[in-house]
């Protein structure tokens, strides 16, 4: 799924466009006990509830693809009888009407989801009549296909903050009654994936509110897929590689990190045009790219070898997307550092040139009436002092008499 696919679905989550047929859920306490279950015909909900639940569904399609939104592919064994993909297909086909399948779904999440507290499991069913679009993106009335899917959200449920409030039953200001409040989803998924405006039963799009600490158990144990690192995790891993290469020298590691970030930014700029003109996968950074970057930078040789080796080990299974590793602030700091180094180098070169230049004391003797005739002119691109002189006039250069 790309950004256009995600936005197309998300735009439908409005009062006049929403077609969710059914919503079911299960409230779980901190001891993994089921507190209450709900089953609703979504379009029959009271307006206030309708919009609250719709807002939760929208959140599952929020964020950046590759960071909060991670698309996973099902392994072949999960697409056979008894596999997670086959189970989700059955749940989808039931339109959430099969009680046994719903019970199994709740148990799957309760047994595997890692969360220390109360939470609400919500699952929505929808059938989207995908309208055909022409090459100029004009919509036609005829349907291309019906995209039937499930959207799941796992929402923390926490106590409202303590405070003071008006107690109408006692007509006084007193402690506010604390309620259990359903928060924005922490995790979720949409199955099957909606790829190029079509159903893709071999993939699922997962949502992670905190990409620095995603719920890998959702990807692996609940959905049966191989987990992927988010962009935030990849950036953290790369930052750690550079820091460890300098053994705790924070100042030096920060300077080198900024310099490397500027180098990564240069590489990204080179590939930006190519990616914008094609639909190919974004550029992934290899260990060879890092090794070349180390050779072209001022990173100490020992540290450069450690960084290259650690990068190769850390990202052995899958090379990271280049843009996931770039820290814009660090890259800008690296750019400033590069300019400062270039300036220092240029000053050193100029000082060296000045040190090799001979200095001459020039004394010009001209007749008094000629003083008014002295002027400056540009000769061969250089500014010169021009003094009209006759044969009997001369100059003294470095103490030596020079006849003109």
One Martini backbone bead per residue (centre of mass of N, CA, C, O) as a GRO file, in nm:
protein
  404
    1UNK     BB    1   0.095   0.037   0.023
    2UNK     BB    2   0.030   0.360  -0.040
    3UNK     BB    3  -0.061   0.676   0.020
    4UNK     BB    4  -0.308   0.674  -0.171
    5UNK     BB    5  -0.447   0.425  -0.055
    6UNK     BB    6  -0.481   0.530   0.233
    7UNK     BB    7  -0.640   0.794   0.166
    8UNK     BB    8  -0.883   0.662   0.027
    9UNK     BB    9  -0.986   0.524   0.285
   10UNK     BB   10  -0.984   0.765   0.488
   11UNK     BB   11  -1.194   0.949   0.330
   12UNK     BB   12  -1.442   0.748   0.414
   13UNK     BB   13  -1.432   0.847   0.728
   14UNK     BB   14  -1.744   0.952   0.706
   15UNK     BB   15  -2.068   1.008   0.737
   16UNK     BB   16  -2.133   0.992   0.406
   17UNK     BB   17  -1.905   0.742   0.342
   18UNK     BB   18  -1.955   0.537   0.541
   19UNK     BB   19  -1.970   0.144   0.541
   20UNK     BB   20  -1.988   0.018   0.801
   21UNK     BB   21  -2.154  -0.272   0.914
   22UNK     BB   22  -1.954  -0.368   1.159
   23UNK     BB   23  -1.900  -0.387   1.528
   24UNK     BB   24  -1.652  -0.519   1.747
   25UNK     BB   25  -1.576  -0.615   2.102
   26UNK     BB   26  -1.318  -0.611   2.378
   27UNK     BB   27  -1.282  -0.585   2.726
   28UNK     BB   28  -0.965  -0.560   2.899
   29UNK     BB   29  -0.787  -0.629   3.167
   30UNK     BB   30  -0.485  -0.649   3.350
   31UNK     BB   31  -0.564  -0.982   3.382
   32UNK     BB   32  -0.702  -1.084   3.105
   33UNK     BB   33  -1.000  -1.008   3.139
   34UNK     BB   34  -1.322  -1.016   3.050
   35UNK     BB   35  -1.567  -0.763   3.076
   36UNK     BB   36  -1.670  -0.684   2.774
   37UNK     BB   37  -1.899  -0.696   2.501
   38UNK     BB   38  -1.943  -0.593   2.148
   39UNK     BB   39  -2.232  -0.547   1.914
   40UNK     BB   40  -2.260  -0.355   1.604
   41UNK     BB   41  -2.442  -0.150   1.403
   42UNK     BB   42  -2.284   0.112   1.293
   43UNK     BB   43  -2.514   0.298   1.153
   44UNK     BB   44  -2.689   0.283   1.444
   45UNK     BB   45  -2.542   0.476   1.592
   46UNK     BB   46  -2.491   0.719   1.774
   47UNK     BB   47  -2.345   1.003   1.685
   48UNK     BB   48  -2.127   1.023   1.906
   49UNK     BB   49  -2.024   0.732   1.877
   50UNK     BB   50  -1.966   0.727   1.577
   51UNK     BB   51  -1.732   0.943   1.583
   52UNK     BB   52  -1.548   0.806   1.790
   53UNK     BB   53  -1.500   0.542   1.629
   54UNK     BB   54  -1.404   0.677   1.367
   55UNK     BB   55  -1.148   0.802   1.490
   56UNK     BB   56  -1.011   0.536   1.553
   57UNK     BB   57  -0.997   0.428   1.262
   58UNK     BB   58  -0.819   0.659   1.149
   59UNK     BB   59  -0.559   0.605   1.322
   60UNK     BB   60  -0.480   0.333   1.169
   61UNK     BB   61  -0.415   0.550   0.908
   62UNK     BB   62  -0.170   0.683   1.049
   63UNK     BB   63   0.107   0.822   0.918
   64UNK     BB   64   0.405   0.668   0.816
   65UNK     BB   65   0.536   0.489   0.581
   66UNK     BB   66   0.766   0.283   0.769
   67UNK     BB   67   0.664   0.358   1.064
   68UNK     BB   68   0.361   0.345   1.164
   69UNK     BB   69   0.342   0.202   0.877
   70UNK     BB   70   0.340  -0.160   0.825
   71UNK     BB   71   0.409  -0.384   0.576
   72UNK     BB   72   0.307  -0.730   0.541
   73UNK     BB   73   0.393  -1.065   0.473
   74UNK     BB   74   0.284  -1.377   0.424
   75UNK     BB   75   0.360  -1.674   0.483
   76UNK     BB   76   0.284  -1.970   0.340
   77UNK     BB   77   0.191  -2.123   0.606
   78UNK     BB   78  -0.041  -1.897   0.665
   79UNK     BB   79  -0.209  -1.988   0.383
   80UNK     BB   80  -0.300  -2.228   0.524
   81UNK     BB   81  -0.449  -2.444   0.701
   82UNK     BB   82  -0.444  -2.271   1.018
   83UNK     BB   83  -0.367  -2.001   0.943
   84UNK     BB   84  -0.379  -1.663   0.988
   85UNK     BB   85  -0.484  -1.582   0.708
   86UNK     BB   86  -0.719  -1.783   0.697
   87UNK     BB   87  -0.862  -1.675   0.947
   88UNK     BB   88  -0.909  -1.382   0.843
   89UNK     BB   89  -1.077  -1.464   0.598
   90UNK     BB   90  -1.309  -1.592   0.762
   91UNK     BB   91  -1.381  -1.340   0.928
   92UNK     BB   92  -1.449  -1.164   0.686
   93UNK     BB   93  -1.669  -1.350   0.551
   94UNK     BB   94  -1.860  -1.326   0.817
   95UNK     BB   95  -1.897  -1.023   0.903
   96UNK     BB   96  -1.893  -1.069   1.222
   97UNK     BB   97  -2.116  -1.330   1.279
   98UNK     BB   98  -1.904  -1.524   1.414
   99UNK     BB   99  -1.858  -1.613   1.735
  100UNK     BB  100  -1.617  -1.813   1.731
  101UNK     BB  101  -1.418  -1.634   1.572
  102UNK     BB  102  -1.418  -1.400   1.772
  103UNK     BB  103  -1.311  -1.556   2.015
  104UNK     BB  104  -1.042  -1.633   1.881
  105UNK     BB  105  -0.947  -1.347   1.833
  106UNK     BB  106  -0.936  -1.251   2.125
  107UNK     BB  107  -0.745  -1.471   2.228
  108UNK     BB  108  -0.505  -1.403   2.047
  109UNK     BB  109  -0.457  -1.125   2.178
  110UNK     BB  110  -0.457  -1.184   2.485
  111UNK     BB  111  -0.215  -1.402   2.467
  112UNK     BB  112   0.001  -1.179   2.309
  113UNK     BB  113  -0.048  -0.906   2.415
  114UNK     BB  114   0.165  -0.635   2.533
  115UNK     BB  115  -0.005  -0.506   2.826
  116UNK     BB  116  -0.011  -0.295   3.122
  117UNK     BB  117  -0.351  -0.311   3.110
  118UNK     BB  118  -0.617  -0.169   2.983
  119UNK     BB  119  -0.825  -0.281   2.694
  120UNK     BB  120  -0.952  -0.232   2.353
  121UNK     BB  121  -1.114  -0.433   2.119
  122UNK     BB  122  -1.144  -0.353   1.769
  123UNK     BB  123  -1.376  -0.446   1.494
  124UNK     BB  124  -1.413  -0.392   1.145
  125UNK     BB  125  -1.655  -0.392   0.874
  126UNK     BB  126  -1.603  -0.377   0.508
  127UNK     BB  127  -1.743  -0.259   0.180
  128UNK     BB  128  -1.576  -0.144  -0.106
  129UNK     BB  129  -1.679   0.032  -0.389
  130UNK     BB  130  -1.470   0.044  -0.647
  131UNK     BB  131  -1.408   0.299  -0.850
  132UNK     BB  132  -1.348   0.377  -1.157
  133UNK     BB  133  -1.049   0.499  -1.322
  134UNK     BB  134  -0.900   0.699  -1.521
  135UNK     BB  135  -0.607   0.829  -1.642
  136UNK     BB  136  -0.729   1.129  -1.534
  137UNK     BB  137  -0.900   1.049  -1.260
  138UNK     BB  138  -1.173   0.987  -1.347
  139UNK     BB  139  -1.490   0.901  -1.257
  140UNK     BB  140  -1.688   0.615  -1.260
  141UNK     BB  141  -1.978   0.432  -1.202
  142UNK     BB  142  -1.835   0.183  -1.222
  143UNK     BB  143  -1.721  -0.115  -1.091
  144UNK     BB  144  -1.427  -0.293  -1.021
  145UNK     BB  145  -1.457  -0.365  -0.704
  146UNK     BB  146  -1.477  -0.540  -0.390
  147UNK     BB  147  -1.351  -0.422  -0.083
  148UNK     BB  148  -1.291  -0.646   0.169
  149UNK     BB  149  -1.257  -0.564   0.527
  150UNK     BB  150  -1.042  -0.529   0.815
  151UNK     BB  151  -1.044  -0.334   1.126
  152UNK     BB  152  -0.799  -0.292   1.383
  153UNK     BB  153  -0.811  -0.192   1.740
  154UNK     BB  154  -0.585  -0.104   2.014
  155UNK     BB  155  -0.704   0.037   2.323
  156UNK     BB  156  -0.640   0.213   2.577
  157UNK     BB  157  -0.752   0.205   2.929
  158UNK     BB  158  -0.796   0.493   3.136
  159UNK     BB  159  -0.779   0.700   3.387
  160UNK     BB  160  -0.876   0.982   3.475
  161UNK     BB  161  -0.786   1.267   3.594
  162UNK     BB  162  -0.749   1.426   3.867
  163UNK     BB  163  -0.998   1.655   4.023
  164UNK     BB  164  -1.200   1.929   3.998
  165UNK     BB  165  -1.566   1.972   4.047
  166UNK     BB  166  -1.899   1.979   3.985
  167UNK     BB  167  -2.146   1.883   4.231
  168UNK     BB  168  -2.476   1.858   4.163
  169UNK     BB  169  -2.585   1.675   4.406
  170UNK     BB  170  -2.432   1.902   4.621
  171UNK     BB  171  -2.366   2.191   4.530
  172UNK     BB  172  -2.039   2.159   4.467
  173UNK     BB  173  -1.696   2.155   4.509
  174UNK     BB  174  -1.517   1.861   4.398
  175UNK     BB  175  -1.428   1.564   4.338
  176UNK     BB  176  -1.374   1.402   4.059
  177UNK     BB  177  -1.498   1.163   3.870
  178UNK     BB  178  -1.346   0.873   3.773
  179UNK     BB  179  -1.280   0.742   3.450
  180UNK     BB  180  -1.289   0.515   3.192
  181UNK     BB  181  -1.075   0.574   2.909
  182UNK     BB  182  -1.066   0.578   2.569
  183UNK     BB  183  -0.799   0.564   2.368
  184UNK     BB  184  -0.589   0.580   2.143
  185UNK     BB  185  -0.444   0.379   1.943
  186UNK     BB  186  -0.153   0.165   1.957
  187UNK     BB  187  -0.280  -0.054   1.764
  188UNK     BB  188  -0.301  -0.225   1.431
  189UNK     BB  189  -0.511  -0.326   1.138
  190UNK     BB  190  -0.532  -0.415   0.780
  191UNK     BB  191  -0.757  -0.656   0.619
  192UNK     BB  192  -0.653  -0.647   0.350
  193UNK     BB  193  -0.466  -0.506   0.142
  194UNK     BB  194  -0.450  -0.184  -0.047
  195UNK     BB  195  -0.339  -0.236  -0.376
  196UNK     BB  196  -0.388  -0.049  -0.632
  197UNK     BB  197  -0.702  -0.062  -0.571
  198UNK     BB  198  -0.664  -0.358  -0.435
  199UNK     BB  199  -0.668  -0.676  -0.337
  200UNK     BB  200  -0.431  -0.815  -0.076
  201UNK     BB  201  -0.405  -1.126   0.081
  202UNK     BB  202  -0.071  -1.125   0.128
  203UNK     BB  203  -0.136  -0.863   0.304
  204UNK     BB  204  -0.057  -0.628   0.583
  205UNK     BB  205  -0.150  -0.340   0.772
  206UNK     BB  206   0.026  -0.177   1.024
  207UNK     BB  207  -0.003  -0.019   1.354
  208UNK     BB  208   0.214   0.238   1.529
  209UNK     BB  209   0.231   0.483   1.747
  210UNK     BB  210   0.525   0.377   1.852
  211UNK     BB  211   0.806   0.335   1.652
  212UNK     BB  212   1.022   0.280   1.885
  213UNK     BB  213   0.783   0.067   2.020
  214UNK     BB  214   0.675  -0.180   1.878
  215UNK     BB  215   0.446  -0.449   1.829
  216UNK     BB  216   0.582  -0.745   1.744
  217UNK     BB  217   0.356  -0.947   1.839
  218UNK     BB  218   0.156  -0.863   1.624
  219UNK     BB  219   0.319  -0.954   1.377
  220UNK     BB  220   0.397  -1.251   1.473
  221UNK     BB  221   0.167  -1.390   1.669
  222UNK     BB  222  -0.105  -1.272   1.542
  223UNK     BB  223  -0.020  -1.262   1.214
  224UNK     BB  224   0.245  -1.440   1.125
  225UNK     BB  225   0.483  -1.244   1.078
  226UNK     BB  226   0.755  -1.076   0.982
  227UNK     BB  227   0.920  -0.846   1.124
  228UNK     BB  228   0.968  -0.488   1.112
  229UNK     BB  229   1.135  -0.210   1.095
  230UNK     BB  230   1.128   0.096   1.174
  231UNK     BB  231   1.253   0.400   1.114
  232UNK     BB  232   1.323   0.459   1.413
  233UNK     BB  233   1.488   0.199   1.463
  234UNK     BB  234   1.702   0.243   1.243
  235UNK     BB  235   1.809   0.512   1.355
  236UNK     BB  236   1.892   0.409   1.635
  237UNK     BB  237   2.093   0.195   1.539
  238UNK     BB  238   2.285   0.388   1.386
  239UNK     BB  239   2.354   0.576   1.620
  240UNK     BB  240   2.479   0.353   1.799
  241UNK     BB  241   2.713   0.277   1.612
  242UNK     BB  242   2.864   0.551   1.628
  243UNK     BB  243   2.894   0.573   1.937
  244UNK     BB  244   3.054   0.301   1.981
  245UNK     BB  245   3.309   0.381   1.800
  246UNK     BB  246   3.397   0.602   2.056
  247UNK     BB  247   3.378   0.501   2.356
  248UNK     BB  248   3.213   0.773   2.489
  249UNK     BB  249   3.278   1.010   2.286
  250UNK     BB  250   3.042   1.236   2.241
  251UNK     BB  251   3.168   1.472   2.083
  252UNK     BB  252   3.293   1.307   1.849
  253UNK     BB  253   3.039   1.142   1.765
  254UNK     BB  254   2.868   1.391   1.691
  255UNK     BB  255   3.049   1.505   1.470
  256UNK     BB  256   3.049   1.249   1.290
  257UNK     BB  257   2.745   1.213   1.263
  258UNK     BB  258   2.697   1.482   1.113
  259UNK     BB  259   2.882   1.416   0.875
  260UNK     BB  260   2.731   1.160   0.784
  261UNK     BB  261   2.456   1.294   0.739
  262UNK     BB  262   2.552   1.470   0.505
  263UNK     BB  263   2.630   1.232   0.324
  264UNK     BB  264   2.346   1.104   0.312
  265UNK     BB  265   2.209   1.354   0.189
  266UNK     BB  266   2.368   1.346  -0.077
  267UNK     BB  267   2.270   1.067  -0.168
  268UNK     BB  268   1.967   1.132  -0.167
  269UNK     BB  269   1.983   1.357  -0.383
  270UNK     BB  270   2.079   1.171  -0.617
  271UNK     BB  271   1.805   0.973  -0.590
  272UNK     BB  272   1.549   1.152  -0.604
  273UNK     BB  273   1.496   1.176  -0.911
  274UNK     BB  274   1.475   0.875  -0.977
  275UNK     BB  275   1.228   0.815  -0.786
  276UNK     BB  276   1.027   1.032  -0.906
  277UNK     BB  277   1.042   0.885  -1.208
  278UNK     BB  278   0.965   0.628  -1.041
  279UNK     BB  279   0.828   0.305  -0.890
  280UNK     BB  280   1.047   0.233  -0.723
  281UNK     BB  281   1.217   0.149  -0.477
  282UNK     BB  282   1.369   0.273  -0.235
  283UNK     BB  283   1.670   0.350  -0.129
  284UNK     BB  284   1.927   0.132  -0.020
  285UNK     BB  285   2.167   0.085   0.228
  286UNK     BB  286   2.484  -0.029   0.211
  287UNK     BB  287   2.791  -0.130   0.317
  288UNK     BB  288   2.934  -0.010   0.068
  289UNK     BB  289   2.831   0.280   0.106
  290UNK     BB  290   2.960   0.323   0.385
  291UNK     BB  291   3.253   0.269   0.306
  292UNK     BB  292   3.269   0.503   0.102
  293UNK     BB  293   3.195   0.729   0.301
  294UNK     BB  294   3.440   0.687   0.487
  295UNK     BB  295   3.661   0.749   0.269
  296UNK     BB  296   3.538   1.056   0.212
  297UNK     BB  297   3.592   1.113   0.500
  298UNK     BB  298   3.717   1.219   0.842
  299UNK     BB  299   3.715   0.946   0.958
  300UNK     BB  300   3.864   0.751   1.148
  301UNK     BB  301   3.983   0.449   1.063
  302UNK     BB  302   3.890   0.279   1.305
  303UNK     BB  303   3.594   0.383   1.320
  304UNK     BB  304   3.517   0.314   1.026
  305UNK     BB  305   3.548   0.005   1.058
  306UNK     BB  306   3.335  -0.028   1.281
  307UNK     BB  307   3.093   0.091   1.133
  308UNK     BB  308   3.091  -0.101   0.890
  309UNK     BB  309   3.072  -0.368   1.047
  310UNK     BB  310   2.815  -0.303   1.217
  311UNK     BB  311   2.629  -0.250   0.979
  312UNK     BB  312   2.646  -0.530   0.850
  313UNK     BB  313   2.529  -0.682   1.102
  314UNK     BB  314   2.262  -0.518   1.162
  315UNK     BB  315   2.180  -0.525   0.822
  316UNK     BB  316   2.184  -0.818   0.696
  317UNK     BB  317   1.880  -0.889   0.623
  318UNK     BB  318   1.815  -0.561   0.587
  319UNK     BB  319   1.831  -0.289   0.418
  320UNK     BB  320   1.805   0.034   0.467
  321UNK     BB  321   1.640   0.311   0.425
  322UNK     BB  322   1.789   0.599   0.379
  323UNK     BB  323   1.573   0.810   0.492
  324UNK     BB  324   1.557   0.667   0.781
  325UNK     BB  325   1.862   0.781   0.871
  326UNK     BB  326   1.782   1.077   0.852
  327UNK     BB  327   1.890   1.378   1.018
  328UNK     BB  328   1.823   1.698   0.957
  329UNK     BB  329   1.978   1.844   1.186
  330UNK     BB  330   2.246   1.692   1.156
  331UNK     BB  331   2.292   1.762   0.856
  332UNK     BB  332   2.310   2.069   0.902
  333UNK     BB  333   2.548   2.055   1.097
  334UNK     BB  334   2.734   1.916   0.889
  335UNK     BB  335   2.731   2.148   0.683
  336UNK     BB  336   2.859   2.360   0.867
  337UNK     BB  337   3.116   2.200   0.925
  338UNK     BB  338   3.212   2.186   0.633
  339UNK     BB  339   3.236   2.494   0.587
  340UNK     BB  340   3.444   2.541   0.811
  341UNK     BB  341   3.665   2.356   0.694
  342UNK     BB  342   3.689   2.500   0.421
  343UNK     BB  343   3.770   2.774   0.540
  344UNK     BB  344   4.025   2.685   0.688
  345UNK     BB  345   4.167   2.578   0.433
  346UNK     BB  346   4.164   2.845   0.272
  347UNK     BB  347   4.326   3.012   0.474
  348UNK     BB  348   4.581   2.836   0.466
  349UNK     BB  349   4.637   2.878   0.164
  350UNK     BB  350   4.666   3.190   0.175
  351UNK     BB  351   4.896   3.198   0.381
  352UNK     BB  352   5.091   3.038   0.205
  353UNK     BB  353   5.096   3.239  -0.030
  354UNK     BB  354   5.194   3.485   0.138
  355UNK     BB  355   5.462   3.348   0.231
  356UNK     BB  356   5.561   3.333  -0.095
  357UNK     BB  357   5.557   3.645  -0.106
  358UNK     BB  358   5.699   3.924  -0.218
  359UNK     BB  359   5.822   4.230  -0.080
  360UNK     BB  360   5.779   4.571  -0.185
  361UNK     BB  361   5.947   4.883  -0.192
  362UNK     BB  362   5.791   5.172  -0.328
  363UNK     BB  363   5.949   5.458  -0.489
  364UNK     BB  364   5.817   5.754  -0.622
  365UNK     BB  365   5.950   5.991  -0.871
  366UNK     BB  366   5.793   6.298  -0.935
  367UNK     BB  367   5.669   6.554  -1.062
  368UNK     BB  368   5.452   6.771  -0.925
  369UNK     BB  369   5.274   6.810  -1.190
  370UNK     BB  370   5.208   6.483  -1.198
  371UNK     BB  371   5.015   6.413  -0.954
  372UNK     BB  372   4.734   6.473  -1.106
  373UNK     BB  373   4.791   6.218  -1.318
  374UNK     BB  374   4.719   6.013  -1.124
  375UNK     BB  375   4.578   5.678  -1.184
  376UNK     BB  376   4.322   5.434  -1.226
  377UNK     BB  377   4.332   5.098  -1.379
  378UNK     BB  378   4.217   4.839  -1.590
  379UNK     BB  379   4.451   4.566  -1.634
  380UNK     BB  380   4.388   4.258  -1.712
  381UNK     BB  381   4.178   4.264  -1.459
  382UNK     BB  382   4.355   4.485  -1.305
  383UNK     BB  383   4.433   4.703  -1.058
  384UNK     BB  384   4.598   5.015  -1.141
  385UNK     BB  385   4.870   5.237  -1.130
  386UNK     BB  386   4.895   5.541  -1.322
  387UNK     BB  387   5.212   5.697  -1.434
  388UNK     BB  388   5.344   5.949  -1.586
  389UNK     BB  389   5.663   5.914  -1.761
  390UNK     BB  390   5.986   6.000  -1.807
  391UNK     BB  391   6.318   5.939  -1.872
  392UNK     BB  392   6.421   6.102  -1.596
  393UNK     BB  393   6.247   5.907  -1.447
  394UNK     BB  394   6.215   5.722  -1.125
  395UNK     BB  395   6.244   5.420  -0.926
  396UNK     BB  396   6.230   5.269  -0.594
  397UNK     BB  397   6.307   4.918  -0.543
  398UNK     BB  398   6.422   4.789  -0.271
  399UNK     BB  399   6.653   5.027  -0.292
  400UNK     BB  400   6.641   5.032  -0.604
  401UNK     BB  401   6.722   5.173  -0.895
  402UNK     BB  402   6.463   5.252  -1.141
  403UNK     BB  403   6.445   5.273  -1.481
  404UNK     BB  404   6.210   5.393  -1.736
   0.00000   0.00000   0.00000
